Amino acid sequence: MNKPLRRIAIFCGLLVLTLLLRDNYLQYVKADTLASDTKNRRVNITRYSTPRGDIIVDGKAITGSVETTGDYKYKRTWKDGAMWAPVTGFSSQAFGANQLEKLEDGILSGNDDRLFFRNTLDMITGKEKQGGSVVTTLNAAAQKAAYEGLGSKKGAVAAIEPSTGKILALVSTPSYDPSKFAGSSSKDQEAWEAVQKKNNADDPMLNRALRETYPPGSTFKVVTGAAALENGEVDGIDDKTDTPDPFPLPESSSKLTNEHGECKNASLRYALMVSCNTVFAKMADNVGNAKMIEQAEKFGFNEAELDTPVRAAESIYPKDNRPQNAQDGIGQASNRATPLQMAMVASAVANDGKLMKPYMVDEVRAPNLDTLETTEPQQLSQAVSAETAQKLQDMMETVVNDPQGTGGKAKISGVTVGGKTGTAQHGLNNSEKPYAWFISYAKLSDGSAPVAVAVVVEDGAANREDITGGGLAGPIARDVMKAVIDSKK
């Protein structure tokens, strides 16, 4: 063989060797990555070739699957999709998935490694692959009460079982129906575009219960009261405090005033009942920023990785100077909280100071209903001592039961209800309509507390003078608590 031909042969051999190496690299090294790549059309064709497993509430499926035409055989359906979207999230042939639909996709699609043996047997016997199910902690009656209570108003509700941390209701409005873009047609594309924030200022896909933070307003006075009691700034909840009215903010020429009551030297009980800004701002200043942060964190603030398993946004009690810290102590300034966080505050108070980790997945089951995973209740902290928790309960129950209290609309016949209203300033110099808050818990005659609730209403349609925590949010909290109690009878 002459020299030029030998060079060509060597070059061709190298090309063949390179092709073989590339082929083996793709088949073995990159096989798993390519198989799971969402841009691989075959992945989605396989994913949607069988019905998806269901998400369960109170023993009943709130999801389903329907057969369609085209390459993707099945698409996801929901019952009362807009009501349940803050819990389930969406699952779409065209736009992927989020929340439980994404986090539990392995089980729901039937591709979880724990289903490998069953899937292998089904393949051998020719049986169609099935997805498993996700059993939630949600209470259908409470979810409905929260959703209907918010109605056309913008806002959110979070309800928790204090003794376990089980999430009983999680509602955000306005919401969206994930069924409308579960497929891949042009109509699905239009429905998807319609709920995007760039096209819809109300941002219906924002999960306000978990992912939006608000100034908590006067509901945070429960935390400030806890800090004052735990740090010895006041002994008895009926002892007079040395509080001027108005209260000069420290290191500032500004003075804080009150909208209600006779707040000069008021006791903690009275101050919480009529919501005295001066008393709680002074308590926050007395406790100091470091101790206020410490107390807030025991209730769950400043936790960046709170997974339910859907991750909640971080609620913030900030490092601040003295005048700002005083205002943080009444739920303003840079203080920010999710509705879930404020439900955690009410829950810990109702549970004798024990803060349980909130969660919404009770069990994960195989298609044959065998339990693959169970969530066990987990204590996050001892937010306050049992003694302090009892004092806070006494104060919160006065808010609801005393004729002067701001939470009377949350009363439930035959049930002990504790609550705290809040009307949080919104916008520069309070230029926008404020947020209406209410946090509460319900106790039965045996002393058990089956539910704690937080409600926030962003009602831009209401008259400004009508926006109060007790007036807008309190009745919603009452209906949610009553729904939980009635469902257990």
Coordinates of C-alpha atoms in Angstrom, one line a residue:
M1 CA 0.0 0.0 0.0
N2 CA 1.4 3.3 -1.0
K3 CA 1.9 6.1 1.5
P4 CA -1.2 8.3 0.6
L5 CA -3.5 5.3 0.8
R6 CA -2.1 4.2 4.2
R7 CA -2.7 7.7 5.5
I8 CA -6.3 7.7 4.3
A9 CA -6.9 4.2 5.9
I10 CA -5.5 5.4 9.2
F11 CA -7.7 8.5 9.1
C12 CA -10.8 6.5 8.3
G13 CA -9.9 4.1 11.1
L14 CA -9.7 7.0 13.6
L15 CA -13.0 8.2 12.4
V16 CA -14.6 4.8 13.0
L17 CA -12.9 4.6 16.4
T18 CA -14.2 8.1 17.3
L19 CA -17.7 7.1 16.2
L20 CA -17.6 3.9 18.3
L21 CA -16.4 5.9 21.4
R22 CA -19.2 8.5 20.9
D23 CA -21.8 5.8 20.4
N24 CA -20.7 4.0 23.6
Y25 CA -20.6 7.3 25.5
L26 CA -24.2 8.1 24.5
Q27 CA -25.5 4.6 25.2
Y28 CA -23.9 4.0 28.5
V29 CA -22.5 7.2 30.1
K30 CA -25.3 9.6 29.0
A31 CA -28.1 7.1 28.8
D32 CA -29.9 8.1 32.1
T33 CA -29.5 11.8 31.4
L34 CA -30.9 11.5 27.9
A35 CA -33.7 9.2 29.0
S36 CA -34.9 11.8 31.5
D37 CA -34.3 14.9 29.4
T38 CA -37.6 16.8 29.0
K39 CA -36.6 17.8 25.5
N40 CA -36.6 14.1 24.6
R41 CA -40.0 13.7 23.1
R42 CA -40.1 10.0 23.8
V43 CA -39.8 10.7 27.6
N44 CA -43.1 12.6 27.5
I45 CA -44.7 10.1 25.2
T46 CA -43.9 7.4 27.7
R47 CA -44.8 9.6 30.7
Y48 CA -48.3 10.3 29.4
S49 CA -48.9 6.8 27.9
T50 CA -50.7 5.6 31.1
P51 CA -53.0 7.3 33.6
R52 CA -51.3 9.3 36.3
G53 CA -51.7 8.3 40.0
D54 CA -54.0 10.4 42.2
I55 CA -53.6 12.9 45.0
I56 CA -56.0 12.0 47.8
V57 CA -58.0 14.2 50.3
D58 CA -60.2 12.6 52.9
G59 CA -59.9 9.2 51.2
K60 CA -61.1 10.6 47.8
A61 CA -59.1 11.5 44.7
I62 CA -59.1 15.1 43.8
T63 CA -57.3 14.4 40.5
G64 CA -57.8 12.0 37.6
S65 CA -56.7 11.3 34.0
V66 CA -58.5 11.4 30.8
E67 CA -57.7 9.8 27.4
T68 CA -56.9 12.1 24.6
T69 CA -55.9 11.9 20.9
G70 CA -52.4 12.4 19.6
D71 CA -49.0 11.2 20.8
Y72 CA -49.7 11.9 24.5
K73 CA -52.4 9.4 25.4
Y74 CA -53.5 10.7 28.8
K75 CA -53.7 14.2 30.4
R76 CA -54.3 15.3 34.0
T77 CA -57.6 16.4 35.3
W78 CA -58.7 17.9 38.7
K79 CA -61.9 18.1 40.6
D80 CA -62.4 21.8 41.7
G81 CA -59.0 22.6 40.3
A82 CA -58.9 26.2 41.3
M83 CA -59.7 25.3 44.9
W84 CA -56.9 22.7 45.1
A85 CA -54.3 24.3 42.9
P86 CA -52.4 25.8 45.9
V87 CA -52.0 22.2 47.2
T88 CA -51.5 20.1 44.1
G89 CA -49.9 22.6 41.7
F90 CA -50.2 21.7 38.0
S91 CA -49.1 18.9 35.7
S92 CA -49.0 19.8 32.0
Q93 CA -48.0 18.0 28.8
A94 CA -46.6 21.2 27.5
F95 CA -45.5 23.2 30.6
G96 CA -44.2 20.6 33.1
A97 CA -45.3 20.5 36.7
N98 CA -44.9 22.2 40.1
Q99 CA -45.7 21.7 43.8
L100 CA -46.9 18.2 44.7
E101 CA -47.4 17.2 41.1
K102 CA -43.7 17.8 40.6
L103 CA -42.2 16.8 43.9
E104 CA -44.1 13.5 44.0
D105 CA -43.9 12.9 40.2
G106 CA -41.9 9.6 40.6
I107 CA -44.8 8.0 42.5
L108 CA -47.6 9.6 40.5
S109 CA -46.1 8.6 37.2
G110 CA -45.1 5.2 38.4
N111 CA -41.4 5.7 37.7
D112 CA -40.2 5.8 41.3
D113 CA -37.4 3.3 42.1
R114 CA -39.5 1.9 44.9
L115 CA -42.0 0.7 42.2
F116 CA -39.3 -1.1 40.1
F117 CA -40.1 -4.6 41.2
R118 CA -43.8 -4.1 40.6
N119 CA -43.2 -2.5 37.2
T120 CA -41.0 -5.4 36.2
L121 CA -43.7 -7.9 37.1
D122 CA -46.3 -5.8 35.2
M123 CA -44.1 -5.7 32.1
I124 CA -43.6 -9.5 32.2
T125 CA -47.4 -10.2 32.6
G126 CA -48.3 -7.5 30.1
K127 CA -50.2 -5.4 32.7
E128 CA -50.3 -1.6 32.1
K129 CA -48.0 0.4 34.4
Q130 CA -49.8 2.3 37.1
G131 CA -48.9 5.3 39.2
G132 CA -49.0 5.4 43.0
S133 CA -51.0 7.8 45.1
V134 CA -50.2 10.7 47.4
V135 CA -52.4 10.9 50.5
T136 CA -52.5 14.5 51.9
T137 CA -53.3 15.8 55.3
L138 CA -55.8 18.3 53.9
N139 CA -59.4 18.5 55.2
A140 CA -61.9 19.0 52.3
A141 CA -64.5 20.8 54.4
A142 CA -61.9 23.3 55.7
Q143 CA -60.4 23.9 52.2
K144 CA -63.9 24.6 50.9
A145 CA -64.8 27.0 53.7
A146 CA -61.5 28.9 53.2
Y147 CA -61.9 29.0 49.4
E148 CA -65.6 30.2 49.5
G149 CA -64.8 32.6 52.4
L150 CA -62.2 34.4 50.3
G151 CA -64.4 34.3 47.3
S152 CA -63.5 37.1 44.8
K153 CA -61.1 38.7 47.4
K154 CA -57.4 38.5 46.9
G155 CA -55.8 36.7 49.9
A156 CA -54.8 33.4 51.5
V157 CA -55.7 31.0 54.3
A158 CA -53.5 28.4 56.0
A159 CA -54.8 26.1 58.7
I160 CA -52.8 23.6 60.8
E161 CA -53.5 20.9 63.3
P162 CA -51.4 22.1 66.3
S163 CA -50.6 18.8 67.9
T164 CA -49.1 17.3 64.7
G165 CA -48.4 20.1 62.2
K166 CA -50.7 18.6 59.6
I167 CA -51.8 21.3 57.1
L168 CA -55.6 21.2 57.0
A169 CA -56.3 24.0 54.5
L170 CA -54.1 25.9 52.1
V171 CA -55.9 28.4 49.9
S172 CA -54.8 31.3 47.7
T173 CA -57.0 33.6 45.7
P174 CA -57.3 34.5 42.9
S175 CA -56.4 31.0 41.8
Y176 CA -56.3 29.1 38.5
D177 CA -57.7 25.8 37.1
P178 CA -54.7 23.6 36.1
S179 CA -57.0 21.5 33.9
K180 CA -57.2 24.3 31.4
F181 CA -53.5 23.9 30.4
A182 CA -52.9 20.2 31.2
G183 CA -52.7 19.3 27.5
S184 CA -50.6 20.6 24.6
S185 CA -53.1 22.2 22.3
S186 CA -53.4 25.9 21.2
K187 CA -56.2 26.4 23.7
D188 CA -53.9 25.1 26.5
Q189 CA -51.2 27.6 25.3
E190 CA -53.8 30.4 25.5
A191 CA -54.9 29.4 29.0
W192 CA -51.3 29.2 30.2
E193 CA -50.6 32.7 28.8
A194 CA -53.7 34.1 30.5
V195 CA -52.5 33.2 34.0
Q196 CA -48.9 34.4 33.7
K197 CA -48.0 37.5 35.8
K198 CA -46.9 39.5 32.7
N199 CA -50.4 39.1 31.4
N200 CA -52.4 39.1 34.6
A201 CA -51.6 41.6 37.3
D202 CA -53.5 39.5 39.9
D203 CA -50.8 36.8 39.4
P204 CA -53.2 33.8 40.0
M205 CA -50.3 31.3 39.9
L206 CA -48.7 32.9 43.0
N207 CA -49.2 30.7 46.0
R208 CA -49.9 33.4 48.5
A209 CA -50.3 31.0 51.4
L210 CA -46.8 29.7 51.1
R211 CA -44.8 32.0 48.8
E212 CA -46.0 35.5 49.5
T213 CA -44.8 37.5 52.6
Y214 CA -46.7 40.4 54.1
P215 CA -46.2 42.7 57.0
P216 CA -48.1 40.8 59.7
G217 CA -49.4 43.9 61.4
S218 CA -50.9 43.5 64.9
T219 CA -51.0 39.7 64.7
F220 CA -47.3 39.8 65.4
K221 CA -48.1 41.3 68.8
V222 CA -48.6 37.7 70.0
V223 CA -44.9 37.1 69.3
T224 CA -43.9 40.3 71.0
G225 CA -46.0 39.5 74.0
A226 CA -44.3 36.1 74.1
A227 CA -40.9 37.8 74.0
A228 CA -41.9 40.2 76.8
L229 CA -43.1 37.3 79.0
E230 CA -40.2 35.0 78.3
N231 CA -37.6 37.7 79.0
G232 CA -39.2 38.9 82.2
E233 CA -40.2 42.4 80.9
V234 CA -43.6 41.8 82.4
D235 CA -44.7 39.1 84.9
G236 CA -48.5 39.1 84.8
I237 CA -50.7 39.7 81.8
D238 CA -52.9 41.9 84.0
D239 CA -50.1 44.0 85.4
K240 CA -49.9 47.6 84.3
T241 CA -47.0 48.5 82.0
D242 CA -45.1 51.7 82.3
T243 CA -46.1 52.9 78.8
P244 CA -46.7 56.5 77.7
D245 CA -49.3 57.3 75.1
P246 CA -48.1 58.4 72.6
F247 CA -44.8 56.5 72.7
P248 CA -41.7 58.3 71.6
L249 CA -39.8 56.0 69.3
P250 CA -36.3 55.5 70.6
E251 CA -33.5 57.6 68.9
S252 CA -36.2 59.3 66.8
S253 CA -38.4 62.4 66.9
S254 CA -41.4 60.4 65.8
K255 CA -44.1 59.3 68.2
L256 CA -46.3 56.2 68.0
T257 CA -50.0 56.5 68.6
N258 CA -53.0 54.2 69.0
E259 CA -56.2 53.9 67.1
H260 CA -58.2 52.3 69.9
G261 CA -58.6 52.2 73.6
E262 CA -57.0 53.8 76.6
C263 CA -53.5 52.5 76.2
K264 CA -51.4 54.5 78.7
N265 CA -49.8 51.9 81.1
A266 CA -52.2 49.3 79.8
S267 CA -51.7 45.6 80.7
L268 CA -50.7 43.1 78.1
R269 CA -54.1 41.5 78.2
Y270 CA -55.9 44.8 77.5
A271 CA -53.2 45.9 75.0
L272 CA -53.7 42.8 72.9
M273 CA -57.5 43.0 73.2
V274 CA -57.7 46.5 71.8
S275 CA -54.4 46.3 69.9
C276 CA -52.3 49.0 71.6
N277 CA -49.3 49.9 69.3
T278 CA -47.6 51.8 72.1
V279 CA -47.4 48.9 74.6
F280 CA -46.0 46.4 72.2
A281 CA -43.6 48.8 70.5
K282 CA -42.2 49.6 74.0
M283 CA -42.0 45.9 74.9
A284 CA -40.1 45.2 71.6
D285 CA -37.7 48.0 72.5
N286 CA -37.3 46.7 76.1
V287 CA -36.5 43.2 74.9
G288 CA -34.1 44.4 72.3
N289 CA -33.5 43.4 68.7
A290 CA -31.3 40.3 69.4
K291 CA -33.8 38.8 71.8
M292 CA -36.7 39.7 69.5
I293 CA -35.0 37.8 66.7
E294 CA -34.4 34.9 69.0
Q295 CA -38.0 34.7 70.0
A296 CA -39.3 35.1 66.4
E297 CA -37.0 32.3 65.2
K298 CA -38.4 30.0 67.8
F299 CA -41.8 30.5 66.1
G300 CA -40.2 29.7 62.7
F301 CA -39.1 33.1 61.4
N302 CA -35.8 33.4 59.4
E303 CA -36.0 29.8 58.3
A304 CA -34.9 29.6 54.6
E305 CA -35.7 25.9 54.1
L306 CA -39.1 25.2 55.5
D307 CA -40.5 22.3 53.2
T308 CA -44.0 21.1 53.5
P309 CA -42.8 19.4 51.1
V310 CA -43.5 22.5 48.9
R311 CA -41.0 25.1 50.1
A312 CA -42.4 28.1 51.9
A313 CA -40.9 31.5 51.5
E314 CA -38.7 32.7 54.3
S315 CA -40.5 34.9 56.9
I316 CA -38.3 37.6 58.2
Y317 CA -37.7 39.3 61.6
P318 CA -34.8 41.5 60.7
K319 CA -31.7 42.9 62.3
D320 CA -32.7 46.5 62.8
N321 CA -31.9 49.7 64.7
R322 CA -33.9 50.6 67.8
P323 CA -36.7 52.7 66.2
Q324 CA -37.2 50.1 63.5
N325 CA -37.1 47.2 66.0
A326 CA -39.9 48.9 67.9
Q327 CA -42.0 49.1 64.8
D328 CA -41.0 45.5 63.8
G329 CA -42.5 44.5 67.2
I330 CA -46.0 45.6 66.0
G331 CA -45.7 43.8 62.7
Q332 CA -44.6 46.8 60.6
A333 CA -41.2 48.1 59.2
S334 CA -39.2 45.3 57.7
N335 CA -41.2 42.5 59.5
R336 CA -42.5 40.0 56.8
A337 CA -44.5 36.8 57.2
T338 CA -46.3 34.2 55.1
P339 CA -49.8 33.1 56.1
L340 CA -48.4 29.7 56.9
Q341 CA -45.9 31.3 59.3
M342 CA -48.6 33.2 61.2
A343 CA -50.7 30.0 61.4
M344 CA -47.6 28.4 63.0
V345 CA -47.5 31.1 65.6
A346 CA -51.2 30.5 66.6
S347 CA -50.6 26.7 66.4
A348 CA -47.6 26.9 68.8
V349 CA -49.6 29.0 71.3
A350 CA -52.5 26.5 71.2
N351 CA -50.1 23.5 71.6
D352 CA -48.7 24.7 74.9
G353 CA -45.7 26.3 73.2
K354 CA -44.6 23.3 71.1
L355 CA -44.1 24.2 67.4
M356 CA -44.7 21.3 65.1
K357 CA -43.3 21.2 61.6
P358 CA -46.1 21.8 59.1
Y359 CA -46.6 19.1 56.4
M360 CA -49.2 18.2 53.8
V361 CA -48.3 14.7 52.7
D362 CA -49.5 12.0 55.1
E363 CA -48.6 8.9 53.1
V364 CA -47.2 7.8 49.7
R365 CA -48.7 4.6 48.4
A366 CA -47.9 2.1 45.7
P367 CA -50.6 1.3 43.1
N368 CA -51.7 -1.7 45.2
L369 CA -52.2 0.7 48.1
D370 CA -49.2 -0.6 50.0
T371 CA -47.7 2.2 52.1
L372 CA -44.2 3.2 50.8
E373 CA -43.7 6.2 53.1
T374 CA -45.4 7.8 56.1
T375 CA -44.7 11.3 57.4
E376 CA -44.2 11.4 61.2
P377 CA -44.9 14.5 63.2
Q378 CA -41.8 16.5 64.0
Q379 CA -41.3 19.1 66.7
L380 CA -39.4 22.1 65.4
S381 CA -39.0 24.0 68.7
Q382 CA -40.4 24.9 72.1
A383 CA -41.4 28.3 71.0
V384 CA -42.4 29.4 74.5
S385 CA -42.8 27.7 77.9
A386 CA -46.1 26.0 78.7
E387 CA -46.7 28.7 81.3
T388 CA -46.2 31.5 78.8
A389 CA -48.4 29.7 76.2
Q390 CA -51.2 29.6 78.7
K391 CA -50.9 33.3 79.4
L392 CA -51.0 34.0 75.6
Q393 CA -54.0 31.8 75.3
D394 CA -55.8 33.8 78.0
M395 CA -54.9 37.0 76.2
M396 CA -56.0 35.8 72.8
E397 CA -59.3 34.4 74.2
T398 CA -60.0 37.8 75.6
V399 CA -59.6 39.3 72.2
V400 CA -62.5 37.1 71.0
N401 CA -64.7 37.0 74.1
D402 CA -64.6 40.5 75.6
P403 CA -67.1 43.0 74.2
Q404 CA -64.2 45.4 73.7
G405 CA -62.1 42.9 71.9
T406 CA -61.5 43.2 68.1
G407 CA -62.1 39.5 67.3
G408 CA -65.7 38.9 68.3
K409 CA -66.7 37.8 64.8
A410 CA -64.6 34.6 65.2
K411 CA -66.8 33.2 68.1
I412 CA -68.1 29.7 67.7
S413 CA -70.8 28.4 70.0
G414 CA -69.6 25.8 72.5
V415 CA -66.0 26.2 71.4
T416 CA -63.2 28.3 73.0
V417 CA -61.6 30.5 70.4
G418 CA -58.5 32.6 70.8
G419 CA -57.5 35.1 68.2
K420 CA -55.7 38.3 67.1
T421 CA -56.6 40.8 64.5
G422 CA -54.2 42.8 62.4
T423 CA -54.5 45.6 59.9
A424 CA -51.1 46.0 58.3
Q425 CA -50.0 49.1 56.5
H426 CA -49.3 48.8 52.8
G427 CA -47.4 51.1 50.4
L428 CA -45.3 54.1 50.9
N429 CA -46.6 56.1 53.9
N430 CA -49.5 53.7 54.1
S431 CA -50.8 55.0 50.7
E432 CA -52.4 51.8 49.6
K433 CA -55.2 49.8 51.2
P434 CA -54.0 47.8 54.1
Y435 CA -53.9 44.1 54.6
A436 CA -56.5 42.5 56.9
W437 CA -55.2 39.7 59.1
F438 CA -56.6 37.3 61.6
I439 CA -54.9 34.4 63.4
S440 CA -56.7 32.1 65.7
Y441 CA -57.1 28.6 67.2
A442 CA -60.1 26.6 68.5
K443 CA -60.2 24.5 71.6
L444 CA -62.8 21.9 72.5
S445 CA -64.2 21.1 75.9
D446 CA -61.6 18.3 76.5
G447 CA -58.8 20.9 76.1
S448 CA -57.7 19.7 72.7
A449 CA -57.0 22.2 69.9
P450 CA -57.9 20.7 66.5
V451 CA -57.1 23.7 64.4
A452 CA -55.1 26.9 64.2
V453 CA -55.7 29.4 61.3
A454 CA -54.2 32.4 59.6
V455 CA -56.1 34.5 57.1
V456 CA -54.9 37.5 55.1
V457 CA -57.1 39.5 52.8
E458 CA -55.7 42.0 50.2
D459 CA -59.1 43.5 49.3
G460 CA -58.5 46.4 46.9
A461 CA -62.2 46.5 46.2
A462 CA -63.3 47.2 49.8
N463 CA -63.8 50.7 51.3
R464 CA -60.7 51.6 53.3
E465 CA -62.6 52.1 56.5
D466 CA -64.1 48.6 56.2
I467 CA -60.7 46.9 56.0
T468 CA -60.0 45.4 59.4
G469 CA -58.7 42.0 60.5
G470 CA -61.8 41.4 62.6
G471 CA -64.2 42.4 60.0
L472 CA -62.8 40.8 56.8
A473 CA -60.5 38.0 57.9
G474 CA -62.1 36.9 61.3
P475 CA -65.3 35.4 59.8
I476 CA -63.3 33.4 57.3
A477 CA -61.1 32.0 60.1
R478 CA -64.3 31.2 62.1
D479 CA -65.8 29.2 59.2
V480 CA -62.6 27.3 58.6
M481 CA -62.3 26.3 62.3
K482 CA -66.0 25.3 62.4
A483 CA -65.6 23.2 59.3
V484 CA -62.7 21.3 60.9
I485 CA -64.6 20.8 64.2
D486 CA -67.8 19.7 62.4
S487 CA -65.9 17.2 60.2
K488 CA -64.6 15.4 63.3
K489 CA -68.1 14.8 64.8

